PDB file of C-alpha atoms in Angstrom:
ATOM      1  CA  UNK A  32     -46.224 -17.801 -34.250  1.00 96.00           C
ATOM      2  CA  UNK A  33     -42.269 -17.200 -32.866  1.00 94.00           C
ATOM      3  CA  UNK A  34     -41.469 -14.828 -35.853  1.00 94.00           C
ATOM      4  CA  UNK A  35     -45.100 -13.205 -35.760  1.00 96.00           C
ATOM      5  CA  UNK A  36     -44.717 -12.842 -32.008  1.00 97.00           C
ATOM      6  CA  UNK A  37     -40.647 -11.548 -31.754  1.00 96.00           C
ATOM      7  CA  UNK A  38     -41.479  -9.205 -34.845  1.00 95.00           C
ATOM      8  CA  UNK A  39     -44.486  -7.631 -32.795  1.00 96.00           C
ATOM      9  CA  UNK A  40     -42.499  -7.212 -29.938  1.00 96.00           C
ATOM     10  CA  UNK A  41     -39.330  -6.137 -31.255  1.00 95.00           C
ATOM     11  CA  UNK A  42     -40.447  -3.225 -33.340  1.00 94.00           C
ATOM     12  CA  UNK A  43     -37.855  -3.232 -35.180  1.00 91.00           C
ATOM     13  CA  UNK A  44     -35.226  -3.836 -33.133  1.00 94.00           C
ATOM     14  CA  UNK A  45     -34.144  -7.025 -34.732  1.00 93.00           C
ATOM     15  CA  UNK A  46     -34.953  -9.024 -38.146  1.00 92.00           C
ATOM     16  CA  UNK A  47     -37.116 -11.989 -37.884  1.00 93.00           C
ATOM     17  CA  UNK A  48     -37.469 -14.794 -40.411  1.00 91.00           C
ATOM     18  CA  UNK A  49     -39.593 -17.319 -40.576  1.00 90.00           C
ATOM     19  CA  UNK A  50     -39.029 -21.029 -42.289  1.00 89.00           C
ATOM     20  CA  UNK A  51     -39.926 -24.685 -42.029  1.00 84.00           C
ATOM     21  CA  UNK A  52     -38.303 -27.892 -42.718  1.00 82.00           C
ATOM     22  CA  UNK A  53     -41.653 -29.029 -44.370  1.00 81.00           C
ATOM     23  CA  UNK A  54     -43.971 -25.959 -44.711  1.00 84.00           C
ATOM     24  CA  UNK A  55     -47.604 -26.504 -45.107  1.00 86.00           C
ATOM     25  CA  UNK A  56     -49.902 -25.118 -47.622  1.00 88.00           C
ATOM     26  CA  UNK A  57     -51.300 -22.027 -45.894  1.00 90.00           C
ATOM     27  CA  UNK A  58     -51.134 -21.434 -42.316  1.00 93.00           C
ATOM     28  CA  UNK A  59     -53.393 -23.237 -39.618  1.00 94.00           C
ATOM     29  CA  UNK A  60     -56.669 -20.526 -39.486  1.00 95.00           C
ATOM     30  CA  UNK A  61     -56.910 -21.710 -35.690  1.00 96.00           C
ATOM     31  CA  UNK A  62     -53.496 -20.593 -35.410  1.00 96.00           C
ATOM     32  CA  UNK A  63     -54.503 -17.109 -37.493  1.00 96.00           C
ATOM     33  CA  UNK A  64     -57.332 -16.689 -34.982  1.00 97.00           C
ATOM     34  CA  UNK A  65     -55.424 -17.338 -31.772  1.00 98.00           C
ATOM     35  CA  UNK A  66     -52.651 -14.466 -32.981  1.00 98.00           C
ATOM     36  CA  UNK A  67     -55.269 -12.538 -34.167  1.00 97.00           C
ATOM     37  CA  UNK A  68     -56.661 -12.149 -30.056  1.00 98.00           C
ATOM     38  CA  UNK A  69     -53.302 -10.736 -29.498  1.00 97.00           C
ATOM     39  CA  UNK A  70     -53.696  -8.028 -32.579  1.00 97.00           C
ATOM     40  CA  UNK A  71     -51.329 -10.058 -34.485  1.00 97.00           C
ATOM     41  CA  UNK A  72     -52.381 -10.300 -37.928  1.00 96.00           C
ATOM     42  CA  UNK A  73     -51.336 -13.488 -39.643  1.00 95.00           C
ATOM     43  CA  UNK A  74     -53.829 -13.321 -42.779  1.00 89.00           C
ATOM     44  CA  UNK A  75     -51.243 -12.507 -45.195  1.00 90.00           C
ATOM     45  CA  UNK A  76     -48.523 -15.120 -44.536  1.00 91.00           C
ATOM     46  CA  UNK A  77     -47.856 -18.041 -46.147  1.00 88.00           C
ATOM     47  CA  UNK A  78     -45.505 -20.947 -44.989  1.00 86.00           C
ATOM     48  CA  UNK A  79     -42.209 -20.439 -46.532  1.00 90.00           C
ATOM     49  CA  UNK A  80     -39.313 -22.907 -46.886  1.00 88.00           C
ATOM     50  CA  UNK A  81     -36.224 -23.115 -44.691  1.00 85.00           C
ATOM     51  CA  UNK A  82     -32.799 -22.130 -47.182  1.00 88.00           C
ATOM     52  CA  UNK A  83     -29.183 -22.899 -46.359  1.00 89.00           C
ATOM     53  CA  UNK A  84     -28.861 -19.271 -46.820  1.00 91.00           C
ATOM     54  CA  UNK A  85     -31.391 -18.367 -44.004  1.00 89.00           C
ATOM     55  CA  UNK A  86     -29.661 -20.287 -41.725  1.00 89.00           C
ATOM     56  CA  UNK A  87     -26.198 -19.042 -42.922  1.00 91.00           C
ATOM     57  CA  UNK A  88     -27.559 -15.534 -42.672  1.00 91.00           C
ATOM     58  CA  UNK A  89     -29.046 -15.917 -39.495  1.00 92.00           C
ATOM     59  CA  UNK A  90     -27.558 -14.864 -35.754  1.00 92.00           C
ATOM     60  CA  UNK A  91     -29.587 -17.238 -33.461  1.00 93.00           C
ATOM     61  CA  UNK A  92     -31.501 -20.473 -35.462  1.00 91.00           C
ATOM     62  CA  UNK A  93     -34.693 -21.200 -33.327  1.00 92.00           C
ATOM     63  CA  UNK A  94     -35.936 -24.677 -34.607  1.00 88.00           C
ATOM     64  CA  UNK A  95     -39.202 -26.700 -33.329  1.00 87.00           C
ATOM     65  CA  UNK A  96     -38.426 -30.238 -33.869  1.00 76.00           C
ATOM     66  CA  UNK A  97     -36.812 -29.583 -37.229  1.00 71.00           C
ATOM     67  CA  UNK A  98     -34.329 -32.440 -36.325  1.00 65.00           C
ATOM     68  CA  UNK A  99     -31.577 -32.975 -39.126  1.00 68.00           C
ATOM     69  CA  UNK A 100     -33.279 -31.343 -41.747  1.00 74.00           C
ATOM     70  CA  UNK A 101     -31.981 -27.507 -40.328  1.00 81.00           C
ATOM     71  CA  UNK A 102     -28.077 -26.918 -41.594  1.00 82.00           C
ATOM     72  CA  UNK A 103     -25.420 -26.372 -38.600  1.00 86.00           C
ATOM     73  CA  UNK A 104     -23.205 -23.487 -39.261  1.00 88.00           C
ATOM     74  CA  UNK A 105     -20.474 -22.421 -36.327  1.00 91.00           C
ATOM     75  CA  UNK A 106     -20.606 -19.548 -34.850  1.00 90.00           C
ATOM     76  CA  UNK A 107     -24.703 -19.589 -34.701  1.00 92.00           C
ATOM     77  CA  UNK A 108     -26.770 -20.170 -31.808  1.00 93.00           C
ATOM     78  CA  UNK A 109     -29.102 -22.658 -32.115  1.00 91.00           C
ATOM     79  CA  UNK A 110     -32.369 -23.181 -30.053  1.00 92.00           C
ATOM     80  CA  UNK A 111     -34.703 -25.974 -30.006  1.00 91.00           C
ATOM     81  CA  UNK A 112     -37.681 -25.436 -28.417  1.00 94.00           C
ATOM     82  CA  UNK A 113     -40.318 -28.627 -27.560  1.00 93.00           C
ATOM     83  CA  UNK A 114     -43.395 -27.078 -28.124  1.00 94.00           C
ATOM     84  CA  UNK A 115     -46.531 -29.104 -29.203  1.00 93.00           C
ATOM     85  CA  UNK A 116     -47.093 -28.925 -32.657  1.00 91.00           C
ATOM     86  CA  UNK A 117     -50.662 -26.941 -33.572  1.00 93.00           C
ATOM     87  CA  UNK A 118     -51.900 -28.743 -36.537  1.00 91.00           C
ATOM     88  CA  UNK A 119     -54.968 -30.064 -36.336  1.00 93.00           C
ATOM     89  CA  UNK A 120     -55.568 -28.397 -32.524  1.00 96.00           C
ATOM     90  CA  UNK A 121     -58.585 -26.481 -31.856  1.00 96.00           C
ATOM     91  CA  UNK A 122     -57.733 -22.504 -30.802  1.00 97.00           C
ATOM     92  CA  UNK A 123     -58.344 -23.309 -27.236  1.00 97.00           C
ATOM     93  CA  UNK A 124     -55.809 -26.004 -27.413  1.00 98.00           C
ATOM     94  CA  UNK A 125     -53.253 -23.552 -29.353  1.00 98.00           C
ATOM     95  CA  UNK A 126     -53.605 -20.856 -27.108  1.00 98.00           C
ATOM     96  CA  UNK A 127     -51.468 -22.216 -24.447  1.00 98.00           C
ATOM     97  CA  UNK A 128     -48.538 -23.370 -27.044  1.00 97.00           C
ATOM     98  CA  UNK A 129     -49.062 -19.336 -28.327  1.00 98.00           C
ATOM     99  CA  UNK A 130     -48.473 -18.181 -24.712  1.00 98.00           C
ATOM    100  CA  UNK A 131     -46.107 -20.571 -24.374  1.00 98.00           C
ATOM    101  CA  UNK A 132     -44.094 -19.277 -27.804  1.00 97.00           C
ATOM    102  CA  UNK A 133     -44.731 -15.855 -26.418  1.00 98.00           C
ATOM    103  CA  UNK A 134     -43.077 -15.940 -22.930  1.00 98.00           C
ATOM    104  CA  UNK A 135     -39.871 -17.749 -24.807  1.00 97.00           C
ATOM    105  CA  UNK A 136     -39.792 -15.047 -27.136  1.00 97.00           C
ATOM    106  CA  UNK A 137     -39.831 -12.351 -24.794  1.00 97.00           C
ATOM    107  CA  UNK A 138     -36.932 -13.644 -23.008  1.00 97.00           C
ATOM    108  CA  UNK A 139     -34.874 -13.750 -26.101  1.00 96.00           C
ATOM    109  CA  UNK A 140     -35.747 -10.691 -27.065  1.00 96.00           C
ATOM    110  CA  UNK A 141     -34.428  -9.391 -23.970  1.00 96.00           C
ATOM    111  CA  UNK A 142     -31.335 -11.645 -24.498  1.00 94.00           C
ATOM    112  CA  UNK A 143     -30.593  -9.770 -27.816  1.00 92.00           C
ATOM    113  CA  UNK A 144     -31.697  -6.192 -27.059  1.00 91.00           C
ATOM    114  CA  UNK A 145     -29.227  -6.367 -24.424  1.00 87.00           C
ATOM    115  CA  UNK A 146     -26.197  -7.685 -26.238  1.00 66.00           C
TER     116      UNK A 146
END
């Protein structure tokens, strides 16, 4: 939902990737539906792995209780954000965690546009 959500709202303005520590499968449907509401279409993605080289390549590292398993490179700035994890939640339940995602993402966003 972060890269969906900072990818929307950048337009362009900065590159977003998107990675897990332990992907799943395919991507929640309740979570497809709750971006979706927003005009967010999420039908086409598909969990992808975090890479060493994603994380090298990367300016800021946002992680969501990735733990150990994301590399630590100097010179990057790392974020972890507590958020509740949406697997298995309904979409009412996820909507709050999306809103949630989408007010932190705004204020980075503004963080980077105006660096």
């Amino acid at each position: 939902m972060a890269a969906a959500l900072l990818h929307h709202h950048a337009q362009g303005r900065v590159v977003v990737r998107s990675a897990g520590s332990a992907p799943a499968d395919t991507v929640n449907p309740a979570v497809v539906a709750v971006m979706n509401e927003l005009g967010i279409d999420l039908s086409r993605e598909f969990p992808k792995p975090l890479t060493t080289e994603g994380v090298r390549s990367a300016d800021v590292v946002i992680t969501m209780g990735c733990g150990d398993a994301c590399p630590v490179f100097p010179g990057k700035r790392y974020l972890d954000w507590k958020l509740d994890d949406p697997a298995g939640l309904s979409a009412e339940q996820i909507r709050p965690i999306r809103d949630e995602i989408d007010r932190r993402v705004r204020t980075l966003l503004a963080e980077l546009v105006a660096a």
